[in-house]
Tab-separated table of C-alpha atoms in Angstrom:
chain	number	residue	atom	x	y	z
A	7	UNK	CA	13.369	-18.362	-17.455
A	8	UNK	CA	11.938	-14.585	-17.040
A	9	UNK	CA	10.908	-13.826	-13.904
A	10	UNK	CA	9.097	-10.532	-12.248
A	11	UNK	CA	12.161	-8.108	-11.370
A	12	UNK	CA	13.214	-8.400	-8.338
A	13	UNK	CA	15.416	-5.695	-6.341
A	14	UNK	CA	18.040	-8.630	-4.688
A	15	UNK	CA	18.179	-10.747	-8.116
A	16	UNK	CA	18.402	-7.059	-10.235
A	17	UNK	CA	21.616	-6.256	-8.355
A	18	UNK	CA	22.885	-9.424	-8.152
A	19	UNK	CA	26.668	-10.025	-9.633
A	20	UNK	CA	26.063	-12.948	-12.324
A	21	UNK	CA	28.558	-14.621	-14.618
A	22	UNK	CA	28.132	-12.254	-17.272
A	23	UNK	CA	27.003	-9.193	-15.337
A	24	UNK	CA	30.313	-9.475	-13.463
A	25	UNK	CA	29.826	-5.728	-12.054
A	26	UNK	CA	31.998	-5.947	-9.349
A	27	UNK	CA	35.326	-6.778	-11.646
A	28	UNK	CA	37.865	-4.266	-11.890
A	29	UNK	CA	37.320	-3.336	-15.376
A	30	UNK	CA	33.532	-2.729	-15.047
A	31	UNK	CA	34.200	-0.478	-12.017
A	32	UNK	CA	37.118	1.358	-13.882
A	33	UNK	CA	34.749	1.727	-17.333
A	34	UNK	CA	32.161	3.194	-14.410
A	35	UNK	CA	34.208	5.280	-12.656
A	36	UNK	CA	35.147	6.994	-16.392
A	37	UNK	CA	31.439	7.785	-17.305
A	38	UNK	CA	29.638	8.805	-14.619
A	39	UNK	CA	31.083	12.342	-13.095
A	40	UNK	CA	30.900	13.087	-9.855
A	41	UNK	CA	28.480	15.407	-10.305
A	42	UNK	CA	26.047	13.084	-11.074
A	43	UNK	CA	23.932	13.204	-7.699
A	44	UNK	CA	20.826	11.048	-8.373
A	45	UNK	CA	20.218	7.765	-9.882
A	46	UNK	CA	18.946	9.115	-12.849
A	47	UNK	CA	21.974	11.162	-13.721
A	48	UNK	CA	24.199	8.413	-13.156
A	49	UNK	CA	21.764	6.156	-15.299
A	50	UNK	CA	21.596	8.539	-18.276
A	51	UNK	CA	25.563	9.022	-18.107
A	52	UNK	CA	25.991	5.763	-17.985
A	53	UNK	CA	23.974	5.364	-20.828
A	54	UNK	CA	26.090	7.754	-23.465
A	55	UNK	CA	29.164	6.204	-22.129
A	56	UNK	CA	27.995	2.805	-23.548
A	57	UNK	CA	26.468	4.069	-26.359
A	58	UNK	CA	29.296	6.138	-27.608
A	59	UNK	CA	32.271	5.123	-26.339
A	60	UNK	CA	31.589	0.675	-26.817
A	61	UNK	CA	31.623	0.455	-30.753
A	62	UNK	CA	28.586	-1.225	-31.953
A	63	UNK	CA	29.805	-3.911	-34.319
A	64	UNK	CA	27.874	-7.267	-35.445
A	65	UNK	CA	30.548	-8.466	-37.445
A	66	UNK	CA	32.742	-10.900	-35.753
A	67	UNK	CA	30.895	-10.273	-32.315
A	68	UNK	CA	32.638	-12.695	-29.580
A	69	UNK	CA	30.165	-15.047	-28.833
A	70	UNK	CA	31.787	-16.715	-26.313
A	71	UNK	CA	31.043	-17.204	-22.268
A	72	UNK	CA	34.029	-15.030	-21.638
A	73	UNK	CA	33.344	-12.692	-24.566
A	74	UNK	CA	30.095	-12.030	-23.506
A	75	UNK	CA	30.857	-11.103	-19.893
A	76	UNK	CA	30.740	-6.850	-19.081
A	77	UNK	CA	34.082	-7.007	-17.721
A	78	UNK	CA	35.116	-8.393	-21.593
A	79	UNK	CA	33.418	-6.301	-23.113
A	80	UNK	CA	34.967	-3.103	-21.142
A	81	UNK	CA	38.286	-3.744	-22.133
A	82	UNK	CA	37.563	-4.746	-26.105
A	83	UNK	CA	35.369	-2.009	-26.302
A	84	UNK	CA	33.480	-3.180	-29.002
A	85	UNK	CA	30.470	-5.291	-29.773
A	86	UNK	CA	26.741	-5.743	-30.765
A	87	UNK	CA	23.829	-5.446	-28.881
A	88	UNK	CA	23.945	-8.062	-26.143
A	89	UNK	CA	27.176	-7.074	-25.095
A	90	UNK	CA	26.670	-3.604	-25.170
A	91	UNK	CA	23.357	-4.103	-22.927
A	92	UNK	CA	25.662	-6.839	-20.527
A	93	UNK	CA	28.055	-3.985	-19.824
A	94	UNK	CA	25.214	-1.579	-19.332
A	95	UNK	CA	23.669	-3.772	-16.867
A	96	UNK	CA	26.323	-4.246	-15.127
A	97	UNK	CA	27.332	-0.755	-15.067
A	98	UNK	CA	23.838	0.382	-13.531
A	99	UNK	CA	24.201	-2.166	-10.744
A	100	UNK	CA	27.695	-1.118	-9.871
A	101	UNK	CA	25.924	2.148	-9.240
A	102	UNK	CA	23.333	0.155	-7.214
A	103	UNK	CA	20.585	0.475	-9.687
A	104	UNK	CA	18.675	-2.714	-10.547
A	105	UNK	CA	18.388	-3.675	-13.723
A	106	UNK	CA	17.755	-6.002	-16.270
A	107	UNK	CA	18.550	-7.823	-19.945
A	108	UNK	CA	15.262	-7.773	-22.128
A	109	UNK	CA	15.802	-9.944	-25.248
A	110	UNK	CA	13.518	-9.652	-28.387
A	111	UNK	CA	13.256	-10.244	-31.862
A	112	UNK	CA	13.201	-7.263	-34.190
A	113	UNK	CA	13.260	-6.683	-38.101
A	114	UNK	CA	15.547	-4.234	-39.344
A	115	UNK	CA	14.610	-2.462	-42.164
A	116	UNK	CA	18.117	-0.758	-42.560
A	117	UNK	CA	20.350	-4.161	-42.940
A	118	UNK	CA	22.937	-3.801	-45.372
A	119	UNK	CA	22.587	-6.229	-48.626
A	120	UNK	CA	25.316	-8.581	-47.158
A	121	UNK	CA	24.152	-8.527	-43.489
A	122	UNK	CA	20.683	-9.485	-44.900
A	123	UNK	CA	22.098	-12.362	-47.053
A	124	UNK	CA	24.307	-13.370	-43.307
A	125	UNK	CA	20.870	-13.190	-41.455
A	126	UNK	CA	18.880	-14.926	-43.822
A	127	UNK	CA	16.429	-11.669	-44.458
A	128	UNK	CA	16.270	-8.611	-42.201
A	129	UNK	CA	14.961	-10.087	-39.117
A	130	UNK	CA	17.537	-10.605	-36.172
A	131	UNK	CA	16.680	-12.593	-33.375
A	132	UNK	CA	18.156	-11.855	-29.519
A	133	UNK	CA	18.341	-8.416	-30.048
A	134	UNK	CA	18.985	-7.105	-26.431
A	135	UNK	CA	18.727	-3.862	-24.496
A	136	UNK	CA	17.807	-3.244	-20.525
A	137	UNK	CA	15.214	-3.025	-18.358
A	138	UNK	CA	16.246	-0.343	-15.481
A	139	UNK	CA	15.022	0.729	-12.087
A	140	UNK	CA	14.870	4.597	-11.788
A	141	UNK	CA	12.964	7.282	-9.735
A	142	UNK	CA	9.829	6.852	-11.706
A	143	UNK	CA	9.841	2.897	-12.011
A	144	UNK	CA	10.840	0.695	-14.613
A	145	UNK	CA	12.259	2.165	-17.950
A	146	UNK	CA	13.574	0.218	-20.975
A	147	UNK	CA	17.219	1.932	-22.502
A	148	UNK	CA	18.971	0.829	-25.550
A	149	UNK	CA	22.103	2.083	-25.082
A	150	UNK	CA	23.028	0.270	-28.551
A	151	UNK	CA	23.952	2.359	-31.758
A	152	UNK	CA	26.919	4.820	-31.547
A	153	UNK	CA	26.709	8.276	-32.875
A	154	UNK	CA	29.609	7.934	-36.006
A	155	UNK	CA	27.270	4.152	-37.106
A	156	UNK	CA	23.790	6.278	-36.916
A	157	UNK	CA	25.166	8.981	-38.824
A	158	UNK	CA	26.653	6.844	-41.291
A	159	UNK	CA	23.079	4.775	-41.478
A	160	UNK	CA	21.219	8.040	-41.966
A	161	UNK	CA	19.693	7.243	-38.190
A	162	UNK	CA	19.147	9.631	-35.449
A	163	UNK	CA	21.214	8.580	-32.094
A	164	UNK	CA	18.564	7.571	-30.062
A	165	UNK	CA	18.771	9.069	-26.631
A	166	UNK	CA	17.510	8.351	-23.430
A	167	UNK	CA	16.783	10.384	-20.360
A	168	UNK	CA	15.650	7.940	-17.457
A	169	UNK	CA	11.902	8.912	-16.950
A	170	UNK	CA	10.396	7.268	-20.608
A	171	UNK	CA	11.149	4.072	-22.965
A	172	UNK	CA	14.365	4.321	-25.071
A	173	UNK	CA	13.550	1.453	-27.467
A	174	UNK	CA	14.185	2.464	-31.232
A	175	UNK	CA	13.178	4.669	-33.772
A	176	UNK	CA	10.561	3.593	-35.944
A	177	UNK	CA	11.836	5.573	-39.092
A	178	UNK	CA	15.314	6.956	-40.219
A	179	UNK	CA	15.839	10.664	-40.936
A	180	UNK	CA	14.311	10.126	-44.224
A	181	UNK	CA	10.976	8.557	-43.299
A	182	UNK	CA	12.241	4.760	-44.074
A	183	UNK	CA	10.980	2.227	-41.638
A	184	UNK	CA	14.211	1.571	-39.867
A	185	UNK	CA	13.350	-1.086	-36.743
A	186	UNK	CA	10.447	-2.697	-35.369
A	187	UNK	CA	10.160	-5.231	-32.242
A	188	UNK	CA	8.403	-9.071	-33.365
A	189	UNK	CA	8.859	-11.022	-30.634
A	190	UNK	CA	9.408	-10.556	-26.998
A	191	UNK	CA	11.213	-12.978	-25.181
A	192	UNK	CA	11.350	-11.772	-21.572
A	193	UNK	CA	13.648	-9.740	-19.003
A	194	UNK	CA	16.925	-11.536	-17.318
A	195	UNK	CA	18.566	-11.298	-14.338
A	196	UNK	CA	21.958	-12.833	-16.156
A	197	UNK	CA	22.116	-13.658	-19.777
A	198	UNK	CA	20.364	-16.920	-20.594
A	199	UNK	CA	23.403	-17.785	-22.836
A	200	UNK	CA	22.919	-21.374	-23.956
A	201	UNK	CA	19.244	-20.545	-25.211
A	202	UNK	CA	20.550	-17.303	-26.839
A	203	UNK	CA	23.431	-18.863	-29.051
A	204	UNK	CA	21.123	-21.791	-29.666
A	205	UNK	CA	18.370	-19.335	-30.947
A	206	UNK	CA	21.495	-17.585	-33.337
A	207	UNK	CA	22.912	-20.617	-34.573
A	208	UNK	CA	19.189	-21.742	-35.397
A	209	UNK	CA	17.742	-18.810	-36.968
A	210	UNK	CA	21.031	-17.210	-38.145
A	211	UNK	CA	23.550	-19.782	-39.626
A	212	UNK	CA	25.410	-18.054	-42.148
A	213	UNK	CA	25.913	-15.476	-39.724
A	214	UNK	CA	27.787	-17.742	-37.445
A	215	UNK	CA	31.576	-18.470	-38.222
A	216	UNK	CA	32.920	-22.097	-38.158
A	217	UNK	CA	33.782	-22.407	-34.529
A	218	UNK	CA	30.394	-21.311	-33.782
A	219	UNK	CA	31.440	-19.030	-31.140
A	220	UNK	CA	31.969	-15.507	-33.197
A	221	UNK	CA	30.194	-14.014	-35.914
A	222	UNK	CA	31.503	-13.998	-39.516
A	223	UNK	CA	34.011	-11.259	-40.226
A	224	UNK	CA	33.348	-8.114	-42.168
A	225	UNK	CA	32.540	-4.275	-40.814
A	226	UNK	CA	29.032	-2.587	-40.645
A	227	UNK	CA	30.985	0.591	-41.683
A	228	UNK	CA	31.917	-0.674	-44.707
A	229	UNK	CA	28.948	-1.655	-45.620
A	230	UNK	CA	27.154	1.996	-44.933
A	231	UNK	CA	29.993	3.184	-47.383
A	232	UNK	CA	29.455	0.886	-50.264
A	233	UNK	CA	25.806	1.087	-49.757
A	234	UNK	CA	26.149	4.929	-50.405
A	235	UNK	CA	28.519	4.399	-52.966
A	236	UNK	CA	26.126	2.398	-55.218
């Protein structure tokens, strides 16, 4: 269940925002320079580190408990939105900045042809990013899409710089509607994982591979390239 963030519970080490494991604090100790001198700057470092250097990849997505936890997702270095937001959260508490998950529902206008057929239509449910504690209060990030998949999506990298929302961009760099937020289903002080995979399996079937724990195989980049190719 959501509750009203809390400073304790925000900074909390959780199953899956396992911040104090060595290879959250080692992915940490790479992005943030030492430089960095307030919360903010460590934040918004933190922040490109994820974005850019964690590819973003639906496509056979580990869906497992131990998939799913930051310290995972550190070392593979690769994975969709809820793990990309896990290793985020746990990154900004490692730095001793609360924060949050914040799941939703949103409708991508942008879906490749297959990834539509997968989904069942261009609406993806538990689509995650995080709810963070800064200077200025509570800002949402999205540390999600990588530079090389926007570019390849005709997308602008969508940037964040701890004082405002970094949710999505409504249109692409051609004036397409790209992304837009349905349904909001709360913020998290650890992943509410049994509701989340029963919400995927439910809504998203076909997407789902045969052990139920993974996503079906394929490549988002591959899909950009045939899409241009046709």
């Amino acid at each position: 269940m959501s509750t009203t963030p809390t400073g304790h519970a925000a900074l909390a080490a959780t199953e899956f925002i396992d911040h104090r494991s060595p290879e959250v604090r080692a992915f940490v100790a790479r992005a943030v320079p030492a430089d960095a001198a307030t919360p903010t700057a460590r934040a918004v470092a933190l922040y490109y580190a994820v974005r850019d250097r964690i590819r973003y990849e639906v496509y056979g997505a580990d869906l497992s408990r131990t998939g799913l936890r930051a310290g995972s997702v550190a070392t593979a270095r690769s994975g969709m939105c809820l793990h990309k937001s896990v290793l985020y959260t746990a990154g900004l508490r490692a730095l001793g900045i609360p924060a949050r998950l914040v799941l939703t529902d949103v409708r991508n206008h942008l879906a490749s042809d297959r990834l539509k057929e997968l989904l069942g239509g261009d609406v993806f449910h538990q689509h995650c990013l995080t709810s963070v504690r800064l200077e200025n209060g509570w800002v949402k990030a999205t540390p999600v899409f990588n530079k090389t998949l926007c570019r390849l999506y005709g997308m602008a990298p969508l940037d964040f710089d701890g004082t405002r929302d970094s949710l999505h961009h409504p249109f692409d760099l051609q004036g397409r509607r790209q992304m837009e937020f349905l349904r909001f289903h709360g913020e998290f002080d650890d992943l509410p994982y049994e509701a989340v995979l029963a919400d995927l399996r439910a809504a998203h079937p076909g997407l789902i591979g045969a052990d139920g724990t993974a996503f079906a195989a394929g490549s988002l980049v591959r899909d950009a390239r045939q899409t241009a190719a046709a």
